[in-house]
C-alpha positions as semicolon CSV with decimal commas, in nm:
position;residue;x (nm);y (nm);z (nm)
1;M;0,367;13,791;13,955
2;E;0,371;13,499;13,711
3;K;0,110;13,237;13,780
4;P;0,237;12,885;13,836
5;R;0,187;12,655;13,539
6;K;-0,058;12,371;13,574
7;R;0,096;12,026;13,559
8;A;-0,047;11,786;13,302
9;R;-0,226;11,498;13,467
10;T;-0,016;11,218;13,320
11;G;0,029;11,011;13,637
12;R;0,387;11,135;13,691
13;A;0,588;11,448;13,642
14;P;0,807;11,476;13,335
15;T;1,179;11,427;13,376
16;P;1,334;11,760;13,488
17;P;1,467;11,972;13,197
18;G;1,828;11,907;13,104
19;R;1,837;11,567;13,272
20;T;1,946;11,270;13,060
21;S;1,963;10,988;13,317
22;R;1,685;10,798;13,491
23;P;1,614;10,919;13,848
24;R;1,723;10,665;14,109
25;Q;1,568;10,550;14,435
26;A;1,857;10,707;14,628
27;E;1,755;11,050;14,496
28;V;1,393;10,989;14,592
29;A;1,511;10,891;14,941
30;R;1,717;11,209;14,983
31;L;1,432;11,432;14,867
32;A;1,178;11,257;15,092
33;G;1,417;11,246;15,390
34;V;1,387;10,869;15,433
35;S;1,608;10,564;15,378
36;Q;1,638;10,396;15,040
37;A;1,493;10,080;15,194
38;T;1,177;10,274;15,278
39;V;1,155;10,399;14,920
40;S;1,193;10,042;14,792
41;L;0,914;9,920;15,018
42;V;0,676;10,199;14,919
43;L;0,740;10,204;14,545
44;G;0,777;9,827;14,516
45;G;0,439;9,764;14,675
46;K;0,595;9,515;14,913
47;K;0,392;9,379;15,200
48;Q;0,643;9,500;15,459
49;G;0,557;9,852;15,351
50;D;0,225;9,827;15,535
51;A;0,407;9,931;15,855
52;I;0,511;10,266;15,704
53;S;0,301;10,562;15,818
54;P;0,066;10,728;15,567
55;E;0,259;11,056;15,602
56;T;0,593;10,893;15,517
57;R;0,439;10,702;15,228
58;Q;0,297;11,024;15,085
59;R;0,635;11,202;15,112
60;V;0,796;10,920;14,914
61;L;0,525;10,929;14,647
62;D;0,546;11,306;14,617
63;A;0,927;11,295;14,584
64;A;0,906;11,024;14,318
65;L;0,648;11,224;14,127
66;S;0,850;11,545;14,135
67;L;1,162;11,366;14,008
68;G;0,977;11,176;13,738
69;Y;1,087;10,844;13,888
70;V;0,976;10,528;13,705
71;P;1,070;10,182;13,837
72;D;1,331;10,003;13,626
73;P;1,175;9,670;13,510
74;A;1,517;9,508;13,473
75;A;1,619;9,606;13,824
76;R;1,293;9,477;13,968
77;R;1,345;9,145;13,794
78;L;1,701;9,114;13,919
79;A;1,589;9,193;14,271
80;A;1,331;8,919;14,250
81;A;1,592;8,676;14,106
82;R;1,351;8,616;13,818
83;N;1,320;8,754;13,468
84;D;0,953;8,682;13,405
85;L;1,072;8,503;13,092
86;L;0,973;8,155;12,977
87;G;1,181;7,979;12,715
88;V;1,058;7,762;12,429
89;F;1,306;7,521;12,272
90;S;1,221;7,300;11,974
91;F;1,412;6,986;11,878
92;T;1,283;6,998;11,521
93;A;1,519;7,088;11,237
94;T;1,341;7,422;11,184
95;F;1,179;7,625;11,459
96;P;0,799;7,598;11,410
97;T;0,709;7,959;11,328
98;D;0,529;7,873;11,002
99;V;0,152;7,858;11,054
100;Q;0,146;7,538;10,845
101;H;0,386;7,362;11,082
102;S;0,224;7,101;11,305
103;Y;0,385;7,258;11,613
104;Y;0,261;7,610;11,543
105;P;-0,076;7,564;11,724
106;F;0,118;7,460;12,034
107;L;0,292;7,798;12,025
108;V;-0,041;7,978;11,993
109;G;-0,157;7,822;12,320
110;V;0,181;7,890;12,482
111;E;0,177;8,256;12,384
112;Q;-0,179;8,319;12,499
113;E;-0,134;8,153;12,838
114;A;0,206;8,316;12,898
115;A;0,064;8,660;12,822
116;A;-0,229;8,598;13,056
117;R;0,019;8,516;13,334
118;G;0,246;8,813;13,274
119;Y;0,535;8,625;13,115
120;D;0,734;8,710;12,804
121;L;0,866;8,434;12,578
122;V;1,215;8,363;12,450
123;L;1,237;8,134;12,146
124;F;1,561;7,935;12,144
125;T;1,667;7,833;11,796
126;G;1,978;7,628;11,869
127;S;1,835;7,325;11,690
128;S;1,740;7,511;11,372
129;S;2,036;7,387;11,173
130;G;1,975;7,017;11,208
131;G;1,748;6,889;11,480
132;A;1,806;6,760;11,830
133;G;2,140;6,857;11,973
134;A;2,266;6,994;11,642
135;A;2,411;7,306;11,805
136;G;2,645;7,102;12,024
137;P;2,641;6,949;12,372
138;D;2,591;7,287;12,542
139;A;2,302;7,398;12,320
140;L;2,055;7,374;12,607
141;S;2,264;7,580;12,849
142;R;2,129;7,902;12,697
143;V;1,779;7,829;12,818
144;R;1,898;7,920;13,170
145;L;1,854;8,283;13,066
146;A;1,482;8,222;13,123
147;D;1,311;8,132;13,449
148;G;1,207;7,799;13,299
149;C;1,170;7,639;12,958
150;L;0,922;7,441;12,750
151;F;1,057;7,175;12,515
152;L;0,897;7,046;12,195
153;G;1,008;6,758;11,978
154;R;0,975;6,391;11,900
155;H;1,341;6,312;11,972
156;V;1,532;6,485;12,252
157;P;1,897;6,494;12,370
158;T;1,850;6,291;12,686
159;K;2,186;6,369;12,848
160;E;2,152;6,747;12,823
161;L;1,792;6,749;12,945
162;R;1,880;6,521;13,235
163;R;2,151;6,768;13,340
164;L;1,904;7,058;13,339
165;V;1,650;6,865;13,543
166;G;1,918;6,746;13,785
167;D;2,022;7,107;13,846
168;G;1,666;7,191;13,947
169;F;1,598;7,408;13,642
170;P;1,219;7,430;13,578
171;A;1,152;7,237;13,257
172;V;0,837;7,098;13,096
173;H;0,816;6,882;12,785
174;V;0,511;6,899;12,560
175;G;0,443;6,527;12,523
176;R;0,504;6,229;12,749
177;R;0,864;6,172;12,855
178;D;0,868;5,903;13,122
179;E;1,220;5,795;13,025
180;L;1,362;6,115;13,178
181;E;1,305;6,084;13,550
182;G;1,207;6,413;13,707
183;L;1,116;6,588;13,382
184;A;0,764;6,733;13,403
185;W;0,546;6,693;13,097
186;V;0,198;6,753;12,965
187;G;0,041;6,521;12,714
188;A;-0,261;6,413;12,517
189;D;-0,450;6,094;12,595
190;Y;-0,338;5,910;12,282
191;V;-0,417;5,572;12,436
192;S;-0,789;5,638;12,480
193;A;-0,816;5,824;12,150
194;S;-0,651;5,543;11,951
195;H;-0,869;5,288;12,129
196;E;-1,179;5,480;12,021
197;V;-1,070;5,489;11,656
198;V;-1,038;5,110;11,655
199;A;-1,377;5,076;11,825
200;R;-1,538;5,293;11,555
201;L;-1,382;5,086;11,278
202;A;-1,493;4,765;11,444
203;A;-1,847;4,903;11,472
204;L;-1,843;4,959;11,095
205;G;-1,772;4,587;11,047
206;H;-1,393;4,577;11,001
207;R;-1,231;4,258;11,129
208;R;-0,871;4,294;11,009
209;I;-0,705;4,627;11,088
210;V;-0,334;4,717;11,060
211;L;-0,150;5,005;11,225
212;V;0,131;5,176;11,031
213;R;0,386;5,357;11,249
214;E;0,743;5,481;11,241
215;D;1,019;5,247;11,352
216;D;1,127;5,422;11,671
217;D;1,042;5,436;12,040
218;A;0,894;5,785;12,064
219;P;0,649;5,787;12,357
220;A;0,367;5,931;12,143
221;S;0,402;5,640;11,900
222;T;0,414;5,388;12,183
223;D;0,097;5,533;12,337
224;R;-0,088;5,515;12,007
225;E;0,019;5,156;11,950
226;H;-0,085;5,060;12,303
227;G;-0,431;5,211;12,255
228;F;-0,463;5,052;11,911
229;L;-0,380;4,702;12,035
230;K;-0,607;4,740;12,338
231;G;-0,885;4,845;12,103
232;L;-0,834;4,530;11,895
233;E;-0,836;4,316;12,208
234;D;-1,154;4,471;12,346
235;A;-1,326;4,433;12,009
236;G;-1,222;4,067;11,984
237;L;-1,010;4,131;11,673
238;P;-0,674;3,970;11,588
239;G;-0,372;4,156;11,719
240;G;-0,013;4,050;11,759
241;P;0,287;4,137;11,537
242;D;0,087;4,117;11,214
243;A;-0,140;4,399;11,332
244;V;0,143;4,656;11,350
245;F;0,365;4,753;11,056
246;R;0,676;4,949;11,162
247;T;0,874;5,125;10,894
248;A;1,164;5,371;10,888
249;D;1,087;5,471;10,528
250;P;0,710;5,483;10,460
251;A;0,752;5,628;10,110
252;R;0,953;5,321;10,004
253;T;0,788;5,039;10,195
254;L;0,420;5,141;10,169
255;S;0,383;5,067;9,799
256;S;0,067;4,988;9,606
257;E;0,188;4,626;9,589
258;R;0,215;4,607;9,969
259;L;-0,131;4,753;10,000
260;R;-0,282;4,492;9,769
261;E;-0,107;4,216;9,965
262;W;-0,285;4,337;10,279
263;L;-0,619;4,350;10,103
264;D;-0,572;4,000;9,961
265;D;-0,495;3,881;10,315
266;G;-0,828;4,015;10,444
267;V;-0,721;4,353;10,580
268;T;-0,997;4,609;10,521
269;A;-0,875;4,908;10,725
270;L;-0,536;5,071;10,776
271;V;-0,454;5,316;11,053
272;A;-0,156;5,554;11,040
273;E;0,003;5,755;11,318
274;E;0,068;6,125;11,287
275;T;0,432;6,234;11,308
276;D;0,630;6,549;11,236
277;T;0,661;6,455;10,869
278;G;0,323;6,289;10,816
279;G;0,514;6,023;10,622
280;A;0,291;5,723;10,703
281;W;-0,035;5,896;10,610
282;R;0,114;6,048;10,297
283;A;0,248;5,709;10,183
284;L;-0,083;5,535;10,248
285;R;-0,279;5,791;10,046
286;T;-0,027;5,765;9,762
287;A;-0,046;5,383;9,764
288;V;-0,427;5,393;9,744
289;D;-0,415;5,632;9,448
290;E;-0,146;5,435;9,264
291;A;-0,338;5,111;9,314
292;G;-0,647;5,270;9,164
293;L;-0,851;5,198;9,476
294;D;-1,138;5,394;9,621
295;C;-1,130;5,516;9,980
296;P;-1,340;5,423;10,169
297;G;-1,512;5,201;9,911
298;D;-1,225;4,954;9,864
299;V;-1,028;5,024;10,178
300;S;-1,083;5,236;10,488
301;L;-0,813;5,460;10,628
302;A;-0,782;5,633;10,965
303;L;-0,528;5,876;11,106
304;L;-0,426;5,897;11,470
305;G;-0,385;6,273;11,467
306;S;-0,415;6,552;11,211
307;P;-0,318;6,535;10,841
308;P;-0,010;6,714;10,704
309;A;-0,080;7,073;10,602
310;D;-0,031;6,998;10,233
311;L;-0,302;6,729;10,249
312;A;-0,548;6,929;10,458
313;D;-0,752;7,029;10,152
314;G;-0,853;6,669;10,077
315;P;-1,123;6,464;10,250
316;A;-1,097;6,491;10,627
317;P;-0,948;6,165;10,755
318;T;-1,132;5,959;11,009
319;G;-0,940;5,968;11,336
320;F;-0,891;6,219;11,616
321;D;-0,776;6,577;11,661
322;I;-0,486;6,675;11,884
323;P;-0,583;6,981;12,094
324;R;-0,250;7,156;12,041
325;P;-0,338;7,503;12,174
326;Q;-0,480;7,348;12,491
327;L;-0,163;7,143;12,536
328;G;0,052;7,454;12,494
329;A;-0,153;7,639;12,755
330;A;-0,136;7,345;12,996
331;A;0,243;7,336;12,955
332;V;0,271;7,704;13,051
333;R;0,049;7,655;13,356
334;L;0,266;7,369;13,475
335;L;0,591;7,555;13,406
336;A;0,469;7,868;13,584
337;A;0,390;7,657;13,890
338;L;0,738;7,501;13,884
339;V;0,901;7,843;13,853
340;A;0,700;7,959;14,156
341;G;0,810;7,651;14,351
342;E;0,457;7,515;14,373
343;A;0,344;7,154;14,344
344;A;0,124;7,113;14,038
345;D;0,003;6,861;13,786
346;E;-0,188;6,876;13,459
347;P;-0,426;6,597;13,354
348;L;-0,398;6,433;13,013
349;V;-0,582;6,634;12,748
350;T;-0,864;6,454;12,567
351;C;-0,837;6,414;12,189
352;P;-1,187;6,441;12,034
353;F;-1,287;6,184;11,774
354;R;-1,309;6,310;11,414
355;P;-1,565;6,116;11,201
356;G;-1,397;6,215;10,876
357;A;-1,469;6,072;10,531
358;T;-1,206;5,801;10,485
359;A;-1,371;5,512;10,668
360;G;-1,685;5,316;10,589
361;P;-1,821;4,961;10,598
362;P;-1,575;4,706;10,454
363;L;-1,617;4,575;10,101
364;H;-1,724;4,211;10,109
365;R;-1,487;4,023;9,882
366;A;-1,570;3,695;9,713
C-alpha cells in the first residue's frame, strides 16, 4: 500500500491540481458544513466570531487549508468600505518625485508613516501639466478613489477643495489653510521661528532689517511676516511698511542697485522667505555678488527656511530648517484619524534655528 505523502509545512495547502480559480468562502462553508457567514467570521478574525465553538472553528480552518483558500485583499477592503489607500495630491507644476525638490522630504515622512500604519499611497498627478487646477475643475474628484488625501502646494483651487471638505471626504493640507473652513491641516511654527531669526540678528547689533517676500497671500508667507514684524517690535527695531519688501519678480526687482540703496539708508541685514522657487534668496545672493559685496562682512543675510537645492553647496544661510519629514508624518497621522472617524489634532512643528554663515555683526559705516 502506498504511503501517504507528507504535506509541506507552508502554512496552507497548495491549490488542488487542475484548478485555475481562487477557492471561495462558499466552498469552504460547504466542505466544513457551516454557513458562509460563519466562515467569514472565522477567517476574517471578527470579534463576533468569539461565540463560535472551538470545534466549528477548527472545521472551518481545516476546510480552508485543504482547499488552499487565501483571503482576497480586494474583497476584504470592499467589505470594510475602505481601501487602505491614502492619496497625495500636489498643486505644484511637477509632482515632487525628484530628491532635489523641496517637497520631496515631505513625501519621505508621508511614506514612512503610512507604511507604519498599514496604508498604501496613491500619487495623483493631475496638476503635473501646469499647477493648481490645471487638469480642469474635476481634477480633484479622482482622489475619492482613496480613503482620504493629503494636499501639498502654496496655491490651491479653493472651490474644488471646499467641495471635497463639504462632502465629508477626509482631507489634510500640509501647511496652514485657515481660509478653507473645515479643512484639516498640519503646519510648522513659522511665526516663532521667524521671530527667533530677528532676535538673533538684533543680538548681533543689527538695527535696520528688511524682509523680502513674494507678493501674494500664501499663509506660510503671512506667518513668516507676522513673526518677523513681531520680532522687530520686541527688539525695539523700526517696523512698518519700509521693513517689508514685497515683489512678484525678485530676479528683476532685487538688483545690485536696490541693494546699495538699502545699505545707504542704514539697512544692514536682509531676510528672505523660502518659497517653491527660492526666487527671493537666489536674487539676494545674486545682487550681493554683482555689487561686489562681502556676506556677512558688508551685509548680513538670513533665510526663513532652507536654500534651493542648486545653492545648497554654498555657505549655509543663517535662518531655520523646516522639518519636512516630521510634517509629512504628522499629516498622515491626522489623516488616518479622520479616515477612522476619530477626533484628532496635531501641534505645530517646531523649526530649529540654523546658525549658518551668512550673518555677523553689522559693518559700522562712516
